[in-house]
PDB file of C-alpha atoms in Angstrom:
ATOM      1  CA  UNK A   1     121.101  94.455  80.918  1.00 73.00           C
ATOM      2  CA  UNK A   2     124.034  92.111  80.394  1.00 80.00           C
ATOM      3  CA  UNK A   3     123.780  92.244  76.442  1.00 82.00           C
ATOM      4  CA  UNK A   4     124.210  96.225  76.824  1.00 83.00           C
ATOM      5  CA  UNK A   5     126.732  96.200  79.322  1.00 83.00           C
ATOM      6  CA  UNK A   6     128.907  94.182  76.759  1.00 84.00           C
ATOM      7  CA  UNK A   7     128.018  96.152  73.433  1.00 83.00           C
ATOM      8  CA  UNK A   8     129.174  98.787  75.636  1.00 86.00           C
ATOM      9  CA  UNK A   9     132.749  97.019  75.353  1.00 89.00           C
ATOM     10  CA  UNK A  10     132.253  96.818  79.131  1.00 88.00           C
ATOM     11  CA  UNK A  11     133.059  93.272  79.446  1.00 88.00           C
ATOM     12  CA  UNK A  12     131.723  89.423  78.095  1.00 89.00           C
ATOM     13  CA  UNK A  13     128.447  88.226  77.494  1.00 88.00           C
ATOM     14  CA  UNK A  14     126.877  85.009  78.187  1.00 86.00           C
ATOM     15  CA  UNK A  15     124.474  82.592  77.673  1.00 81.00           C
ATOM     16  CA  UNK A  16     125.172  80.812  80.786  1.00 83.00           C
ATOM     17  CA  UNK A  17     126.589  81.111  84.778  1.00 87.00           C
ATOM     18  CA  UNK A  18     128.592  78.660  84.737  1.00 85.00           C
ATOM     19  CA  UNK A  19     132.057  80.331  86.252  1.00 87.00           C
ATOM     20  CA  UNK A  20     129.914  83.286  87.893  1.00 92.00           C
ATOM     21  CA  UNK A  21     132.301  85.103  89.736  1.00 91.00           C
ATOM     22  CA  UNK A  22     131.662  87.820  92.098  1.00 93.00           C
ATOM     23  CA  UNK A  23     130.837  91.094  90.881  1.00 91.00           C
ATOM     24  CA  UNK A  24     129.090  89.664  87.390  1.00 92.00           C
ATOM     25  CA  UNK A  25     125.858  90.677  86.786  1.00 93.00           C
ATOM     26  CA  UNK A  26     122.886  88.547  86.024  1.00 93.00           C
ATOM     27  CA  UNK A  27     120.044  88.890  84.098  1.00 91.00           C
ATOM     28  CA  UNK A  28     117.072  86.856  84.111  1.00 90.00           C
ATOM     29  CA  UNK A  29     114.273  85.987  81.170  1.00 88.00           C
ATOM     30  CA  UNK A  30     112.007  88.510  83.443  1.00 85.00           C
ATOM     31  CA  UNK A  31     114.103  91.286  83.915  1.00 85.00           C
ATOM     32  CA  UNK A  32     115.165  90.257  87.347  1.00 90.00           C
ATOM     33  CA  UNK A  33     118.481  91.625  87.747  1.00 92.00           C
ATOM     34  CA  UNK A  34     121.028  90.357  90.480  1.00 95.00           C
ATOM     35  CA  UNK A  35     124.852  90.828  91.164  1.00 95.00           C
ATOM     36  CA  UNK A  36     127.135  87.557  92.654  1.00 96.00           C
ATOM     37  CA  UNK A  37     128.900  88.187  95.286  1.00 95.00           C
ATOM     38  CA  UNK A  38     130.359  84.982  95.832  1.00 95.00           C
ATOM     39  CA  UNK A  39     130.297  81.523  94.452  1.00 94.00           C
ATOM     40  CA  UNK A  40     130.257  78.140  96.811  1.00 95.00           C
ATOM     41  CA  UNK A  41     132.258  74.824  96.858  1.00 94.00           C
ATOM     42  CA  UNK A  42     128.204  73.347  96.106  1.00 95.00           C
ATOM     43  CA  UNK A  43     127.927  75.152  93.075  1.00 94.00           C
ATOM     44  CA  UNK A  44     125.298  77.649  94.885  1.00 96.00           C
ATOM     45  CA  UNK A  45     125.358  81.855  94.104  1.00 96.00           C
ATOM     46  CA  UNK A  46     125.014  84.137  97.023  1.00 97.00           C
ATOM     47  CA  UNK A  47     123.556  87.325  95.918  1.00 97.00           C
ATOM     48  CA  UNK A  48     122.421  90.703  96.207  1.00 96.00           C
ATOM     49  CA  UNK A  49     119.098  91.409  94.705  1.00 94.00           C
ATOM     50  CA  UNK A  50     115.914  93.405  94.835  1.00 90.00           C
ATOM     51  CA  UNK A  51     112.374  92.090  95.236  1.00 79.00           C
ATOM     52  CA  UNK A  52     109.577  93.022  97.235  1.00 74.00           C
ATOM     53  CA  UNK A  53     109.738  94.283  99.448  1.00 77.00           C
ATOM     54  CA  UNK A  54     113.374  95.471  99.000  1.00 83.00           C
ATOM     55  CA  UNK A  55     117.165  94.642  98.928  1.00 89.00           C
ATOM     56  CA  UNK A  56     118.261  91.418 100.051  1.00 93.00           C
ATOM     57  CA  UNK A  57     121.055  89.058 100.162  1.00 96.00           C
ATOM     58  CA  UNK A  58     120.047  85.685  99.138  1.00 96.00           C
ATOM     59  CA  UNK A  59     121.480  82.173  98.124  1.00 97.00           C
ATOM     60  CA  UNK A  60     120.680  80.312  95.185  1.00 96.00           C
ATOM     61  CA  UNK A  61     120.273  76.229  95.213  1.00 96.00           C
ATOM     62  CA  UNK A  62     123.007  74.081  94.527  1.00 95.00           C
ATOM     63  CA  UNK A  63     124.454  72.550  91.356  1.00 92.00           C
ATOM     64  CA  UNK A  64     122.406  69.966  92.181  1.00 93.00           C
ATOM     65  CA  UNK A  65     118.971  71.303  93.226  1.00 92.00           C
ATOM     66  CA  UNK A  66     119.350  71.601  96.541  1.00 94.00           C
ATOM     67  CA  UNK A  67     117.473  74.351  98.369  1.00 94.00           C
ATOM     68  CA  UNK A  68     119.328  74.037 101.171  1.00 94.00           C
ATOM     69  CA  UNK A  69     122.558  75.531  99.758  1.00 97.00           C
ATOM     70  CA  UNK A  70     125.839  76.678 101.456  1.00 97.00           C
ATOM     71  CA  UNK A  71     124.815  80.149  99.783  1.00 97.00           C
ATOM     72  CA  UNK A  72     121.668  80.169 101.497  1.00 98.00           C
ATOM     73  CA  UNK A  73     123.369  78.988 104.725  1.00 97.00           C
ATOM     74  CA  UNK A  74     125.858  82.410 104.290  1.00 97.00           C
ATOM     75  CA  UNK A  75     122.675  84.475 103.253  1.00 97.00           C
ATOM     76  CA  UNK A  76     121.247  83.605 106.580  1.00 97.00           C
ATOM     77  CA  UNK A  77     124.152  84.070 108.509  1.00 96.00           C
ATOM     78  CA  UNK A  78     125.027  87.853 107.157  1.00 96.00           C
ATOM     79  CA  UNK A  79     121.001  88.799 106.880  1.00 95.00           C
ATOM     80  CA  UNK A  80     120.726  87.776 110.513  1.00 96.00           C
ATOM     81  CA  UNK A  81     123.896  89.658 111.457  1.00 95.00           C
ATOM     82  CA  UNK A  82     124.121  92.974 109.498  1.00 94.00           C
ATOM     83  CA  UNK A  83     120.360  93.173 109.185  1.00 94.00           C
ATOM     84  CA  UNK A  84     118.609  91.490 111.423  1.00 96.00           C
ATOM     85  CA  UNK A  85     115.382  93.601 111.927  1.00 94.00           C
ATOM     86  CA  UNK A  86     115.174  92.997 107.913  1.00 93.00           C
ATOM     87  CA  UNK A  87     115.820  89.115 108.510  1.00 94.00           C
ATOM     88  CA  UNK A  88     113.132  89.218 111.391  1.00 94.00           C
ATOM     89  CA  UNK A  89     110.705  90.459 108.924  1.00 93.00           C
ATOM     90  CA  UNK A  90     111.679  88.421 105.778  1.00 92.00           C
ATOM     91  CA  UNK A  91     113.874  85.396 107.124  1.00 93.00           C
ATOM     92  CA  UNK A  92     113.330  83.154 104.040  1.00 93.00           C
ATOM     93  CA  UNK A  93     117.030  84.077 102.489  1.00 95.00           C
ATOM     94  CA  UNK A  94     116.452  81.390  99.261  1.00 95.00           C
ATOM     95  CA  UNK A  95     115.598  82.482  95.619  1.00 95.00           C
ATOM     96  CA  UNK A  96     113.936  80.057  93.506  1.00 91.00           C
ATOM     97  CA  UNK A  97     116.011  77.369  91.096  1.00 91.00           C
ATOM     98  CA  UNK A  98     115.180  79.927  87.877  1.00 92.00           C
ATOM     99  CA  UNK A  99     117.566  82.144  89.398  1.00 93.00           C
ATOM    100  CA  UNK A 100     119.874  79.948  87.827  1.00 92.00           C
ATOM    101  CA  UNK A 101     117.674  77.751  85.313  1.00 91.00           C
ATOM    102  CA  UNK A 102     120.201  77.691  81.884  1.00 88.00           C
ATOM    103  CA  UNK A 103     117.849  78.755  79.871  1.00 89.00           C
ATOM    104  CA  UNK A 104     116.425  81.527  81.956  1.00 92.00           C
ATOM    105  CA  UNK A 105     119.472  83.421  82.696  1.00 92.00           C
ATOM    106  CA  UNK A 106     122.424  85.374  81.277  1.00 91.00           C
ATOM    107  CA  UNK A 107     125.539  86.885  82.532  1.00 91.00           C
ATOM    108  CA  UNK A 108     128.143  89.883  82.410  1.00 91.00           C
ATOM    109  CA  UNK A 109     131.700  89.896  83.773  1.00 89.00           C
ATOM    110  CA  UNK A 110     133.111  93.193  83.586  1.00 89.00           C
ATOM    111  CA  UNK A 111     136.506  93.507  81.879  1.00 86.00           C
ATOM    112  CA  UNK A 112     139.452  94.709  83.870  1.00 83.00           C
ATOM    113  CA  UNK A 113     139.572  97.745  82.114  1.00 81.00           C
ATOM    114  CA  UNK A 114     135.720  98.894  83.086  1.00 82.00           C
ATOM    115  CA  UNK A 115     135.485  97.659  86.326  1.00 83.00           C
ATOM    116  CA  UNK A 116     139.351  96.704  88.485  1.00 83.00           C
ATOM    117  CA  UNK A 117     139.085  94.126  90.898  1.00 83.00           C
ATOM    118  CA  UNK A 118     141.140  95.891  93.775  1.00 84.00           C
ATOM    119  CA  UNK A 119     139.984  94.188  96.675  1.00 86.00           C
ATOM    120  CA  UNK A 120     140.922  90.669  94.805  1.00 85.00           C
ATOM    121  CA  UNK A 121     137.923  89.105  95.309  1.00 86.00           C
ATOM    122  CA  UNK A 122     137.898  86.960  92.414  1.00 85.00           C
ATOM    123  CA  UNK A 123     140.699  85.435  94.467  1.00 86.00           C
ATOM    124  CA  UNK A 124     138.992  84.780  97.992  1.00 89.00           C
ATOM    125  CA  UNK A 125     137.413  82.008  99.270  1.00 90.00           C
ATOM    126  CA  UNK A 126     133.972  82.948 100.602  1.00 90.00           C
ATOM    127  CA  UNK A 127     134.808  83.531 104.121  1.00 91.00           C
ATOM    128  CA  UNK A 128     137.223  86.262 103.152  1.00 91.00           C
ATOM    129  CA  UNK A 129     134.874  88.140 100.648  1.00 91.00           C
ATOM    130  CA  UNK A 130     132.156  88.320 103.377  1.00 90.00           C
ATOM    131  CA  UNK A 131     134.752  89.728 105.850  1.00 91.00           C
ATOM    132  CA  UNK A 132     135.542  91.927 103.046  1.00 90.00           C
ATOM    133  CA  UNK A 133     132.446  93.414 101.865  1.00 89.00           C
ATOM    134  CA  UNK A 134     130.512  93.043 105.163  1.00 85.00           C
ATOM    135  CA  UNK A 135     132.974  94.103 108.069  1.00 79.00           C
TER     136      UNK A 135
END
């Protein structure tokens, strides 16, 4: 996914996460697909993703291994809100550490030109873009 999107001149290509921003797209060695929406002072993604047995939003560990993430704290906090007959079913709102494993994953950040960033989120803190996208 993210080496088409950028031979499609759609944006960059890479071999790594490191400075994920919200919006990128990443692709994993399995063809698990997921889009940031937001990146943490701990290093930690949250994210929107699909697995059984549907769409969820989810927080990766931290950059240093922790499960117990600020992502996953935010994951919790919107599932429970927005969704909470979906968190009452599935509350565990943590993906495993290949979601971000270096040699597991790869990302695409659009260009400006393909996708704009109007809302500015690549400028908000993480408070803001959840008021943004979720109220």
């Amino acid at each position: 996914m993210t080496k088409t999107y950028a031979n499609m001149k759609l944006g960059s290509y890479k071999d790594s996460i490191q400075n994920a921003k919200p919006g990128d797209i990443v692709s994993m060695a399995n063809a698990h697909v997921y889009i940031v929406l937001a990146v943490c002072e701990d290093g930690s993604l949250l994210i929107a993703h699909s697995s059984p047995p549907g769409v969820k939003i989810s927080g990766t560990y931290d950059q240093n291994g922790n499960s117990n993430s600020q992502a996953v704290g935010y994951a919790q906090k919107i599932m429970k809100t927005y969704y909470p007959d979906w968190y009452n079913r599935y509350p565990n709102c943590t993906v495993d550490s290949s979601f971000t494993e270096p040699s597991n994953v790869s990302l695409f950040h659009w260009n400006s030109k393909a996708l704009k960033d109007t809302d500015q989120l690549h400028s908000m803190s993480i408070d803001q873009i959840i008021q943004t996208l979720f109220q």
